[in-house]
Coordinates of C-alpha atoms and ligand atoms in Angstrom, one line a residue:
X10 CA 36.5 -57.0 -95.5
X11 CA 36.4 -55.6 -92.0
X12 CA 39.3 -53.1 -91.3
X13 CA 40.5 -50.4 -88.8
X14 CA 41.7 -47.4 -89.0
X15 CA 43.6 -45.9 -86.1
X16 CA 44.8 -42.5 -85.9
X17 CA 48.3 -43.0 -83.5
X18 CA 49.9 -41.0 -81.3
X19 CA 47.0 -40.6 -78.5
X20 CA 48.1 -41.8 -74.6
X21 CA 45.1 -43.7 -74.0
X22 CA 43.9 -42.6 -70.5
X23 CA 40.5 -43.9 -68.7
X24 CA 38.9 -46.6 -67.4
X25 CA 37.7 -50.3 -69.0
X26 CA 36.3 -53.3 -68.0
X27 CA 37.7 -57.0 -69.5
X28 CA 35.2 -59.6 -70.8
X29 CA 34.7 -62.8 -69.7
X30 CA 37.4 -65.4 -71.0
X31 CA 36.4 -67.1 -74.4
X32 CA 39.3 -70.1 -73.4
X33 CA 37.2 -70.4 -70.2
X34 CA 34.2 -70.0 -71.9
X35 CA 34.1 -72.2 -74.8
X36 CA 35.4 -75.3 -73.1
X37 CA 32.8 -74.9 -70.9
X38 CA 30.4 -74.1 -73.3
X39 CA 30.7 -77.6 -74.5
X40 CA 31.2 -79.5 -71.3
X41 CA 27.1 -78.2 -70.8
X42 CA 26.4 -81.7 -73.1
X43 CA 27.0 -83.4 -69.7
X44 CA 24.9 -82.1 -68.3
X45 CA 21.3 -83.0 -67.2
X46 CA 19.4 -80.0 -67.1
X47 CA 19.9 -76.6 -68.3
X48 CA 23.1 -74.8 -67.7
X49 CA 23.1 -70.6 -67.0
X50 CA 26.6 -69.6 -67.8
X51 CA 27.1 -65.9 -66.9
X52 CA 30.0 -63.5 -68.5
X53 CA 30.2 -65.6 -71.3
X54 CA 31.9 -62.8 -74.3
X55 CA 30.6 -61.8 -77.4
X56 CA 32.4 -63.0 -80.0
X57 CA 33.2 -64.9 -83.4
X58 CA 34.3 -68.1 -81.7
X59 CA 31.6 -67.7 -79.3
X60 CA 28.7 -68.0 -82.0
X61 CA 30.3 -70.9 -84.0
X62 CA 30.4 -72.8 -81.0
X63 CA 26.7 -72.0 -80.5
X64 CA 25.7 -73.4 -84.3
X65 CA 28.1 -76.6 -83.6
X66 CA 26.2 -77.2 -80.1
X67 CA 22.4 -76.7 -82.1
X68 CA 23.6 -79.1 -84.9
X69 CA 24.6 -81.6 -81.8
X70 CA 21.3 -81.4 -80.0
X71 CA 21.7 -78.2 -77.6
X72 CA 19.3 -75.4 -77.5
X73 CA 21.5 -72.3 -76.9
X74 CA 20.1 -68.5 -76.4
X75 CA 21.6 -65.6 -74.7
X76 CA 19.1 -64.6 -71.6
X77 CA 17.9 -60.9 -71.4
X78 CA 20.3 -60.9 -68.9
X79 CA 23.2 -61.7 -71.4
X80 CA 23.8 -65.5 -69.6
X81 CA 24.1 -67.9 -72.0
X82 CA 21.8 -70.9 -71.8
X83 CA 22.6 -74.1 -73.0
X84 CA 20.2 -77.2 -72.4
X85 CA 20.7 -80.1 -74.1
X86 CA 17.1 -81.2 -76.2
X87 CA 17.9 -84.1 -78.2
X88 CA 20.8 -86.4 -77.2
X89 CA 21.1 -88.3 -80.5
X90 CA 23.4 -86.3 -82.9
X91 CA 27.1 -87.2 -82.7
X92 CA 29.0 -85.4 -85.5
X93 CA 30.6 -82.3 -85.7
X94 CA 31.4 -80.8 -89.1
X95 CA 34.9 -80.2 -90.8
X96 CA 33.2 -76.5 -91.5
X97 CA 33.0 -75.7 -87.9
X98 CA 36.0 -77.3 -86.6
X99 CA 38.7 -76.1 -89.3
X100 CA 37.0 -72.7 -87.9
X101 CA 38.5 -72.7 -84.7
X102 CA 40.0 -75.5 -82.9
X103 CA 38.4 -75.1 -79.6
X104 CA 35.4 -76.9 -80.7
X105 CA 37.6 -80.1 -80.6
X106 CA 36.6 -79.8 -77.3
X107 CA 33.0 -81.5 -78.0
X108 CA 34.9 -84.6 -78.4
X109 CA 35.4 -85.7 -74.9
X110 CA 31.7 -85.0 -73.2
X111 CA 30.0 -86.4 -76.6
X112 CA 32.1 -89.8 -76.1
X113 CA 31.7 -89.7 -72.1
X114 CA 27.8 -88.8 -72.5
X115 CA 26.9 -90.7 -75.7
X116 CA 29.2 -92.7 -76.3
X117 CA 29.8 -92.1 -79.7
X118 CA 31.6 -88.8 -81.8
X119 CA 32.7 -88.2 -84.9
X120 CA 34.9 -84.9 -84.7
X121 CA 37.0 -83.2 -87.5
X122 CA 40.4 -83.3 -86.8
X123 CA 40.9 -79.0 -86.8
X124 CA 44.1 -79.4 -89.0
X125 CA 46.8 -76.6 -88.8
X126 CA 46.4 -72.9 -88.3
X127 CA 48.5 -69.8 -88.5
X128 CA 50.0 -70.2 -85.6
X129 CA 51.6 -73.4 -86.2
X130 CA 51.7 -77.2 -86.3
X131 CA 48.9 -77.7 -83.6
X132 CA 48.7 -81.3 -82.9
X133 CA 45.9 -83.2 -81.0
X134 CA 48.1 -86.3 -80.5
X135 CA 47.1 -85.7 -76.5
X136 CA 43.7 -85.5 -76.7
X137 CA 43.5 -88.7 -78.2
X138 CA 45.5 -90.6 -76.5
X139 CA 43.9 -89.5 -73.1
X140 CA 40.6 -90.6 -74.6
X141 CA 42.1 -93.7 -75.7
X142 CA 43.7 -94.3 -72.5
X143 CA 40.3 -93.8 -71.5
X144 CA 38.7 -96.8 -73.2
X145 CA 37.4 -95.0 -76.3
X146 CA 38.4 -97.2 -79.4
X147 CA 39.6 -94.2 -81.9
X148 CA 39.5 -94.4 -85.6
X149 CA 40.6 -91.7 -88.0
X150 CA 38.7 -91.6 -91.0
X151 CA 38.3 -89.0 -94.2
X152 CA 39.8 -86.3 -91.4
X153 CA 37.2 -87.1 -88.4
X154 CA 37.9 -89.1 -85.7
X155 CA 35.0 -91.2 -85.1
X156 CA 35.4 -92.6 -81.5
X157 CA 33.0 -95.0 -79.1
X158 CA 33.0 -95.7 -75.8
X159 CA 30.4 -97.9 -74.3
X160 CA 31.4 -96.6 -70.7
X161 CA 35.0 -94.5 -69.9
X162 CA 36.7 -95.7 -67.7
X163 CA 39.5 -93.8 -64.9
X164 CA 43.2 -94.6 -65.4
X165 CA 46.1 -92.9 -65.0
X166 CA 46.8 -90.4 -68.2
X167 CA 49.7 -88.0 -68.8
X168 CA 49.1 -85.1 -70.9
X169 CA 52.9 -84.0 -71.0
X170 CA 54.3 -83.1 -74.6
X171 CA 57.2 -81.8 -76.1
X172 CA 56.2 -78.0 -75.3
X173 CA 54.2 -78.3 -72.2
X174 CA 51.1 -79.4 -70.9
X175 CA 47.5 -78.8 -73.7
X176 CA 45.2 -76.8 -72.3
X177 CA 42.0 -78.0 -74.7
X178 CA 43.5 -81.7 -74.5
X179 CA 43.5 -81.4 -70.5
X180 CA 39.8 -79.7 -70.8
X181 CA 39.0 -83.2 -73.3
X182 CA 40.1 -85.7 -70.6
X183 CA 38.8 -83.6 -67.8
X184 CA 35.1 -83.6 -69.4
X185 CA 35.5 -87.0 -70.3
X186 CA 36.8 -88.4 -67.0
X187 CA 33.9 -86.9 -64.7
X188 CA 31.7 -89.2 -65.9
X189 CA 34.0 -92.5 -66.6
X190 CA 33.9 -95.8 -64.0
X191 CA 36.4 -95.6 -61.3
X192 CA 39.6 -92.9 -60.8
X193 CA 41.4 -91.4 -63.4
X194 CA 44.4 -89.4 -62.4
X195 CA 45.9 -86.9 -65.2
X196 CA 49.5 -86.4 -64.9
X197 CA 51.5 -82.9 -66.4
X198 CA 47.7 -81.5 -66.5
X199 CA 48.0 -77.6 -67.5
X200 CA 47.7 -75.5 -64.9
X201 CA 46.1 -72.4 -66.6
X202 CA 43.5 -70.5 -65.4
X203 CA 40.6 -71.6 -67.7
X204 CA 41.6 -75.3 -66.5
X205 CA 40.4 -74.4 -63.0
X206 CA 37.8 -72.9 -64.1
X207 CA 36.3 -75.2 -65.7
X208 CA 37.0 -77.7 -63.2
X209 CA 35.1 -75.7 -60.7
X210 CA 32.4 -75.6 -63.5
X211 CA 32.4 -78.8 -63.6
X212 CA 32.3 -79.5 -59.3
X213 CA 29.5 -77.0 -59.5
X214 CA 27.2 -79.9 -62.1
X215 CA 28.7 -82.7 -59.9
X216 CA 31.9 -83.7 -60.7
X217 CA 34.0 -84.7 -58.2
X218 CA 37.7 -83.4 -59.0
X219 CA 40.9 -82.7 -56.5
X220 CA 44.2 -81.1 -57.5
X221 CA 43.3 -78.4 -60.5
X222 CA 45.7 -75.8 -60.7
X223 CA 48.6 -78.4 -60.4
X224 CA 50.1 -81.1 -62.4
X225 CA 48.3 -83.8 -61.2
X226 CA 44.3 -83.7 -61.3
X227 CA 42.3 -86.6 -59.7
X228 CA 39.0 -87.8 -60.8
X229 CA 36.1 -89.9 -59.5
X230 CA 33.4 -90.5 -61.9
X231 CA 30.4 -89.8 -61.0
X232 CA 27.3 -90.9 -62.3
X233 CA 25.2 -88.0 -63.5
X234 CA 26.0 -84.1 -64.0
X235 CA 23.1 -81.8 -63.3
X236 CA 22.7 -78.3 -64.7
X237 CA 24.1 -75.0 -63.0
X238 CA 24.8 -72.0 -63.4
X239 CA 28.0 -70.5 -63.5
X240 CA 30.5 -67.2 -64.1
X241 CA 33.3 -67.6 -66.1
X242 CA 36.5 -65.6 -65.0
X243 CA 37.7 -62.6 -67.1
X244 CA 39.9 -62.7 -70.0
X245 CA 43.6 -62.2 -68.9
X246 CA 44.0 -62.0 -71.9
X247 CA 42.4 -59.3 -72.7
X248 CA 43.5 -57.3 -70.1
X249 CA 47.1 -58.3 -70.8
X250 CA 46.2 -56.5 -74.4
X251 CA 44.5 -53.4 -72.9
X252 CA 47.7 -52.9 -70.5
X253 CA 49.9 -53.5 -73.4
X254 CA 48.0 -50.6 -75.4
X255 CA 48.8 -48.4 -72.7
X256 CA 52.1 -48.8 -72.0
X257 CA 52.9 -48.6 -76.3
X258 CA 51.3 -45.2 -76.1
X259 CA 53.2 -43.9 -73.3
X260 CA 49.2 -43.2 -71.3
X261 CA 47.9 -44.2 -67.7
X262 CA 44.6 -46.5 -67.4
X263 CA 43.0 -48.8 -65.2
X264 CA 41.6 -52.4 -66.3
X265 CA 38.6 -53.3 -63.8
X266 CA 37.0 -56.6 -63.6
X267 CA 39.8 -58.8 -63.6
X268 CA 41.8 -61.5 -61.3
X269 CA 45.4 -59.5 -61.0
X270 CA 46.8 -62.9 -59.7
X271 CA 46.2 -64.0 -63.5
X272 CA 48.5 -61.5 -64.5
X273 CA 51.4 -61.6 -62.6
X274 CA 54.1 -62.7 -65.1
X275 CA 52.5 -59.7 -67.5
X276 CA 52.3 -57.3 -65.1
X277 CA 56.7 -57.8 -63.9
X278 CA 57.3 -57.4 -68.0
X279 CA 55.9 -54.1 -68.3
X280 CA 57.3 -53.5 -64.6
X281 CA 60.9 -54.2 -66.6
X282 CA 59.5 -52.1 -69.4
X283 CA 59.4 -49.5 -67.0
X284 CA 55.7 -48.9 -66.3
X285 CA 54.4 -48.3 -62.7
X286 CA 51.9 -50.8 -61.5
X287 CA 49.2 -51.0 -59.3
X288 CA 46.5 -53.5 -58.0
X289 CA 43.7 -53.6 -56.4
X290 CA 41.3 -56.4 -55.9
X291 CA 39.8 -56.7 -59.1
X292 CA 41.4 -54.1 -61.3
X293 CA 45.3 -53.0 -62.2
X294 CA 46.5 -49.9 -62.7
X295 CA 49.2 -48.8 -65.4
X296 CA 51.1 -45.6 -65.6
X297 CA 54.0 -46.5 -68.4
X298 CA 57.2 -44.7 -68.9
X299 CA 57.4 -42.8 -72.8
X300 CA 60.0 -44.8 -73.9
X301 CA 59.9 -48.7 -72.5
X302 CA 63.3 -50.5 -71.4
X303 CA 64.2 -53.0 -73.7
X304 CA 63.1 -57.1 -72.4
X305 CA 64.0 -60.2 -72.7
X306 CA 61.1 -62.8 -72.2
X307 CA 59.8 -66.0 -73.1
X308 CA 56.1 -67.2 -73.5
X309 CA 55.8 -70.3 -71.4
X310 CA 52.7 -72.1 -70.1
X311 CA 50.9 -70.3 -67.1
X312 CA 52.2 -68.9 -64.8
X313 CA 54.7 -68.3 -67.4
X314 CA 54.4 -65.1 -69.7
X315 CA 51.3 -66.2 -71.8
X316 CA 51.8 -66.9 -75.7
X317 CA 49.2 -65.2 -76.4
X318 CA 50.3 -62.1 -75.8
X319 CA 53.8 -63.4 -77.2
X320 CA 53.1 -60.9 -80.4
X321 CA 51.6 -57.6 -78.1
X322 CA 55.2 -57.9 -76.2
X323 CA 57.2 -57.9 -79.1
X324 CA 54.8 -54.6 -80.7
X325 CA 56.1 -53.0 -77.1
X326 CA 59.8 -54.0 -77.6
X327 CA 59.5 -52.8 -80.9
X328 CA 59.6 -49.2 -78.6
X329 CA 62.1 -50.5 -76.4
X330 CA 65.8 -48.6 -75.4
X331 CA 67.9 -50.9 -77.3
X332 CA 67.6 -54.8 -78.0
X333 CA 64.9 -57.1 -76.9
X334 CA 64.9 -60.9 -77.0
X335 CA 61.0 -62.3 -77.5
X336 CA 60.8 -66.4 -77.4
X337 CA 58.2 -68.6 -77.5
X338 CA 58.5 -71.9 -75.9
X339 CA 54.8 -72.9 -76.7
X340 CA 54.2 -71.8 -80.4
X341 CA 57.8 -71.7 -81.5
X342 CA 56.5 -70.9 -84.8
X343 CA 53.8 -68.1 -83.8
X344 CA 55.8 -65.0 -85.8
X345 CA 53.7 -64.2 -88.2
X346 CA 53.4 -60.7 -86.8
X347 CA 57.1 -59.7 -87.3
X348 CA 56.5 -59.3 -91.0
X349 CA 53.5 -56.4 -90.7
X350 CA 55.1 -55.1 -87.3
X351 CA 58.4 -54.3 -89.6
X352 CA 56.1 -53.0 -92.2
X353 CA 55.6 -50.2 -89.8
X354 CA 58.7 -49.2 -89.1
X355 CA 59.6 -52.1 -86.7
X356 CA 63.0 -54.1 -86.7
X357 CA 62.7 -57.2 -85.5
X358 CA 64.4 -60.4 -87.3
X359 CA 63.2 -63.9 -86.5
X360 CA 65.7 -66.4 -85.2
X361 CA 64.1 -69.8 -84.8
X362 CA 61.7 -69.7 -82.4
X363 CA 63.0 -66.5 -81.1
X364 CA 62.1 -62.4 -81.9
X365 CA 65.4 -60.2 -81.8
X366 CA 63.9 -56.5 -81.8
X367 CA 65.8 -53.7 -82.0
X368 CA 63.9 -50.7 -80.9
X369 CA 63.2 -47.8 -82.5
X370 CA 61.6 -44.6 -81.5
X371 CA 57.9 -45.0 -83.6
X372 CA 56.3 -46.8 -86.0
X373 CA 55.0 -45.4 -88.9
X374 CA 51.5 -46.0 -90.0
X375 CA 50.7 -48.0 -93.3
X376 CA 48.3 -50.6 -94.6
X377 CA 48.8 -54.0 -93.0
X378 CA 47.0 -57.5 -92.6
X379 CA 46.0 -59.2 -89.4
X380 CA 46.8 -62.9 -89.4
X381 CA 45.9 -64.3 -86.5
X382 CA 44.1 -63.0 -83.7
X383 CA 46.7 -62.1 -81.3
X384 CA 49.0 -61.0 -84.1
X385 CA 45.8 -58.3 -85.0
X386 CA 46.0 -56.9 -81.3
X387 CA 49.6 -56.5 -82.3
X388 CA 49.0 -54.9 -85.4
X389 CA 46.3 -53.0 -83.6
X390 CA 48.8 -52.2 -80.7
X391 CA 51.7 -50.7 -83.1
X392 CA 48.7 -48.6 -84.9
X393 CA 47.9 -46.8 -81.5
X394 CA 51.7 -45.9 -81.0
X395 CA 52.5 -44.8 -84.7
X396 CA 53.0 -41.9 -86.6
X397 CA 50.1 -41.0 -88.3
X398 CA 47.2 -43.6 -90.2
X399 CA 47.5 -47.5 -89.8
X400 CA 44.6 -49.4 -91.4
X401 CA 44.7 -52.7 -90.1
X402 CA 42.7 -55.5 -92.7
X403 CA 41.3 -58.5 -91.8
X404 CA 39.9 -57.7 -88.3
X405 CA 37.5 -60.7 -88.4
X406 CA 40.5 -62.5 -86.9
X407 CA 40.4 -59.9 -84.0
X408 CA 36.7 -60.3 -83.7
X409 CA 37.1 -64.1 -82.5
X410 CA 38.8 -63.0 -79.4
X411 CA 38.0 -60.2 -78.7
X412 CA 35.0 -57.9 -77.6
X413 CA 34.8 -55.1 -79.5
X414 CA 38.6 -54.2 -79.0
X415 CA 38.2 -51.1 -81.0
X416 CA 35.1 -49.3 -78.6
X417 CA 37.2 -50.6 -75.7
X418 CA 40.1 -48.7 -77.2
X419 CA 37.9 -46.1 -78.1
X420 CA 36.7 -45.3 -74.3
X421 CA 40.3 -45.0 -73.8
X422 CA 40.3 -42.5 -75.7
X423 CA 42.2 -43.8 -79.0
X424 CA 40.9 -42.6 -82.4
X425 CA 39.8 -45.9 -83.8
X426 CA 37.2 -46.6 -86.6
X427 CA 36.4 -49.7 -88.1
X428 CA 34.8 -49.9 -91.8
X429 CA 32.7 -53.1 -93.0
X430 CA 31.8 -53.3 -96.8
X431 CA 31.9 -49.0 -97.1
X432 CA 30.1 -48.7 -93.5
X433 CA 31.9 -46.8 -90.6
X434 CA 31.6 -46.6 -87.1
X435 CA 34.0 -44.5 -85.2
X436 CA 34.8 -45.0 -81.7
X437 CA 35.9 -42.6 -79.0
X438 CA 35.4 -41.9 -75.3
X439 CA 31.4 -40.6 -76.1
X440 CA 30.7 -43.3 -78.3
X441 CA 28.2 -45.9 -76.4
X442 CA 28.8 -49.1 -76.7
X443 CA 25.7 -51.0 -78.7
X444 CA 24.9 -54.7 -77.3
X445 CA 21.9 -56.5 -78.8
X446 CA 20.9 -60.2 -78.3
X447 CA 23.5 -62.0 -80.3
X448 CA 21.1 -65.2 -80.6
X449 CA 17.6 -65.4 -81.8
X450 CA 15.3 -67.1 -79.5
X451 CA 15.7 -70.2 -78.5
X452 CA 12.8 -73.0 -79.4
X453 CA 12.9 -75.9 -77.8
Ligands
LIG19 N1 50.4 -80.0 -78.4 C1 50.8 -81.2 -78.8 N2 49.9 -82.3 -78.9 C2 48.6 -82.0 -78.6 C3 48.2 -80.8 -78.2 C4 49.1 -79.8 -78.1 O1 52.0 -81.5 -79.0 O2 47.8 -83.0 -78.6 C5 51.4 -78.9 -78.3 C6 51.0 -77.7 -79.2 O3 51.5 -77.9 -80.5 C7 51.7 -76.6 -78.5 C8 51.6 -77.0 -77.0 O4 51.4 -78.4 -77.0 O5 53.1 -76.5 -78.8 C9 50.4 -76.3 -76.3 O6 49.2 -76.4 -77.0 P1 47.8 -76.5 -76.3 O7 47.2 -77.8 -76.7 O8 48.0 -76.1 -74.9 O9 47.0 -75.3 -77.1 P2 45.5 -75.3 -77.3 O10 44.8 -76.0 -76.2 O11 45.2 -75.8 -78.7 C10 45.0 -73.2 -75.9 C11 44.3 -71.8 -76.2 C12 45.2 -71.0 -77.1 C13 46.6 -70.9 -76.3 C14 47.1 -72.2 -76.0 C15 48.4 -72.1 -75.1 C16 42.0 -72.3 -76.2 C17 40.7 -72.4 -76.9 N3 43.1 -72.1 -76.9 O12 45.2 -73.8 -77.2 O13 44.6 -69.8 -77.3 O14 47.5 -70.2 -77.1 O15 46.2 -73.0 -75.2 O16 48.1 -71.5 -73.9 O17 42.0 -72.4 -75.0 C18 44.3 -67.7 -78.3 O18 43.4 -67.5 -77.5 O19 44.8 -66.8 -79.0 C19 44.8 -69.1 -78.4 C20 45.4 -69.5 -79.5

């Protein structure tokens, strides 16, 4: 088992640069079976999520390598196989996402249905029905769906559902529609970041798309996508965590390589919290207060406070003067860090589909186990801030989202190690940073 060990207490100070976004990246990733010709995708992240993509896309016919350049090419080399295994999807859900371009560019998928995961009941009742909508007759059958399509084709589709627009649902109809007959309008589309991105990826093979970024996105099919190549955005998400690891240690540090218009709703939280604030073009600056002010905020879809960093917010208010209120309108159920987060010393009681915190002045470092992915950063958060040792288990979980958190961490000057079966690397501000070619060679 992978695990950290953070020595708290350190004001992280310095510099770091975000990664590209893995919820831009993957989507996109598996939008490149549209296209005709290879497909360079630039600032594409190292990670977990990443590489099981990568094996799903080789079993369905794509060559993928990483260039010495670190772009990621995809090209697809034998258009044939259709079915993506139950053992990749149940890993992470995002690879759902195959569904729509195998349907529009084959005409035929057979897709495990992900199934649940800690962060809740996660549905896919949207995607389907867009494709449906679409023309794609839909079966469900021993957990796949197996769908055919002879030929999509546009209508009008709304992806509106009891907690918002779905992001990978809108990315499903989106890659499906570029290539159906005729117009397809999407109605309550999300409006996130990744969406527009890859729309614009998608413009960029071909695609012919007005209106991303709002509600309503129009398509006209087109009848062929070629290849391109293409930079995803960075990871606001990511950033969001490495402000939020400032600000819990009380330190100063700048985040460079991002889009601070991504970030707004984060950056007026810690503002509340107390922290001083500036941007620049690409890169934010954060000098936070010792102590935060207490919040009160809710995780909404974009621009809305994201929910994924629902659970880093609520390791902060853990720090907070006085009471906080933490709610999550998209993942009502996505608590599972208030458990571990108390185990170090935090006091935070769950009421429905809300996080009452009442601050305290530290946590306290112990053992504790990383759920999900964003819960880890959480975990990993509250370790930088406490008294004494936290070892943080499970890290794989933080591995799917995120870069190497711990060297980033580590050039900001936490004391961070991680251990993997007895090995250990420790990270700090001299430590460089070791990137090798995460693929082998790609053989057509
Ligand atoms: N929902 C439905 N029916 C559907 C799909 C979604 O009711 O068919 C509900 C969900 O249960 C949830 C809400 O709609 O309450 C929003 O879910 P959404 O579909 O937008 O989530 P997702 O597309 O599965 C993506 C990100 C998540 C992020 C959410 C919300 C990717 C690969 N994943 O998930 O990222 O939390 O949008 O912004 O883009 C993460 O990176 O940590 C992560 C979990």
């Amino acid at each position: 088992m992978t695990a950290f060990h953070i020595t708290g207490g350190i004001p992280l100070s310095g510099t770091v640069r975000v990664a590209g976004s893995k919820n831009a990246a993957l989507p996109m990733m598996a939008a490149a079976l549209l296209a005709e010709g290879p497909v360079h995708l630039h600032h594409v992240p190292r990670l977990a999520d990443v590489r099981t993509l990568t094996q799903m896309l080789r079993e369905l016919g794509v060559c993928v390598c990483r260039s010495a350049d670190g772009a990621v090419l995809l090209e697809v080399v034998d258009p044939m196989p259709v079915h993506a295994r139950y053992d990749l999807v149940r890993r992470m859900r995002a690879s759902f996402c195959v569904l729509g371009p195998l349907l529009a560019r084959r005409g035929r998928a057979v897709v495990s249905l992900p199934g649940g995961c800690n962060i809740g009941d996660r549905p896919v009742d949207l995607h389907l029905k867009g494709l449906a909508a679409l023309g794609a007759e839909l079966r469900l059958r021993r957990g796949y769906v197996v769908a055919r399509a002879k030929r999509l084709r546009g209508t009008t589709i709304d992806l509106s559902g009891p907690h918002g627009s779905t992001v990978t649902g809108t990315a499903n109809v989106l890659s499906a529609a570029v290539l159906a007959t005729g117009e397809t309008t999407i109605t309550g589309a999300a409006v996130e970041p990744e969406i527009v991105d890859l729309g614009n990826f998608l413009i960029a093979m071909g695609a012919r798309i007005v209106g991303l970024g709002t509600r309503t996105i129009r398509i006209t099919g087109v009848g062929r996508l070629e290849g391109v190549a293409y930079r995803v955005i960075p990871d606001r998400i990511e950033a969001a965590t490495l402000l939020l690891a400032t600000a819990v240690t009380g330190g100063s540090a700048t985040v460079t390589g991002v889009v601070p218009g991504h970030l707004t709703a984060v950056v007026e939280v810690l503002r509340t919290a107390g922290s001083r604030i500036e941007s620049g073009d690409d890169r934010i600056t954060i000098a936070a207060s010792t102590r935060p002010y207490a919040i009160d905020v809710a995780a909404e879809p974009y621009p809305g406070i994201p929910t994924d960093v629902q659970a880093q917010l609520t390791a902060l208010a853990c720090l907070a003067r006085g009471r906080s209120v933490v709610r999550d309108r998209v993942f009502p159920d996505r608590f599972q860090h208030i458990a571990e987060l108390n185990r170090l010393g935090g006091r935070i009681e769950r009421r429905g589909a809300k996080a009452v915190v009442i601050g305290v002045r530290r946590f306290r470092g112990a053992v504790v186990t990383a759920s999900d992915f964003r819960a880890s950063a959480a975990l990993v958060l509250a370790g930088l801030a406490a008294e004494g040792r936290t070892t943080v288990r499970r890290i794989r979980h933080l591995d799917r989202g995120y870069q190497r958190l711990d060297e980033k961490l580590g050039r900001l000057g936490a004391r961070i190690a991680r251990t993997r079966k007895g090995v250990r690397t420790v990270c700090g501000k001299t430590n460089n940073m070791v990137s090798g070619p995460f693929y082998p060679a790609c053989h057509k």
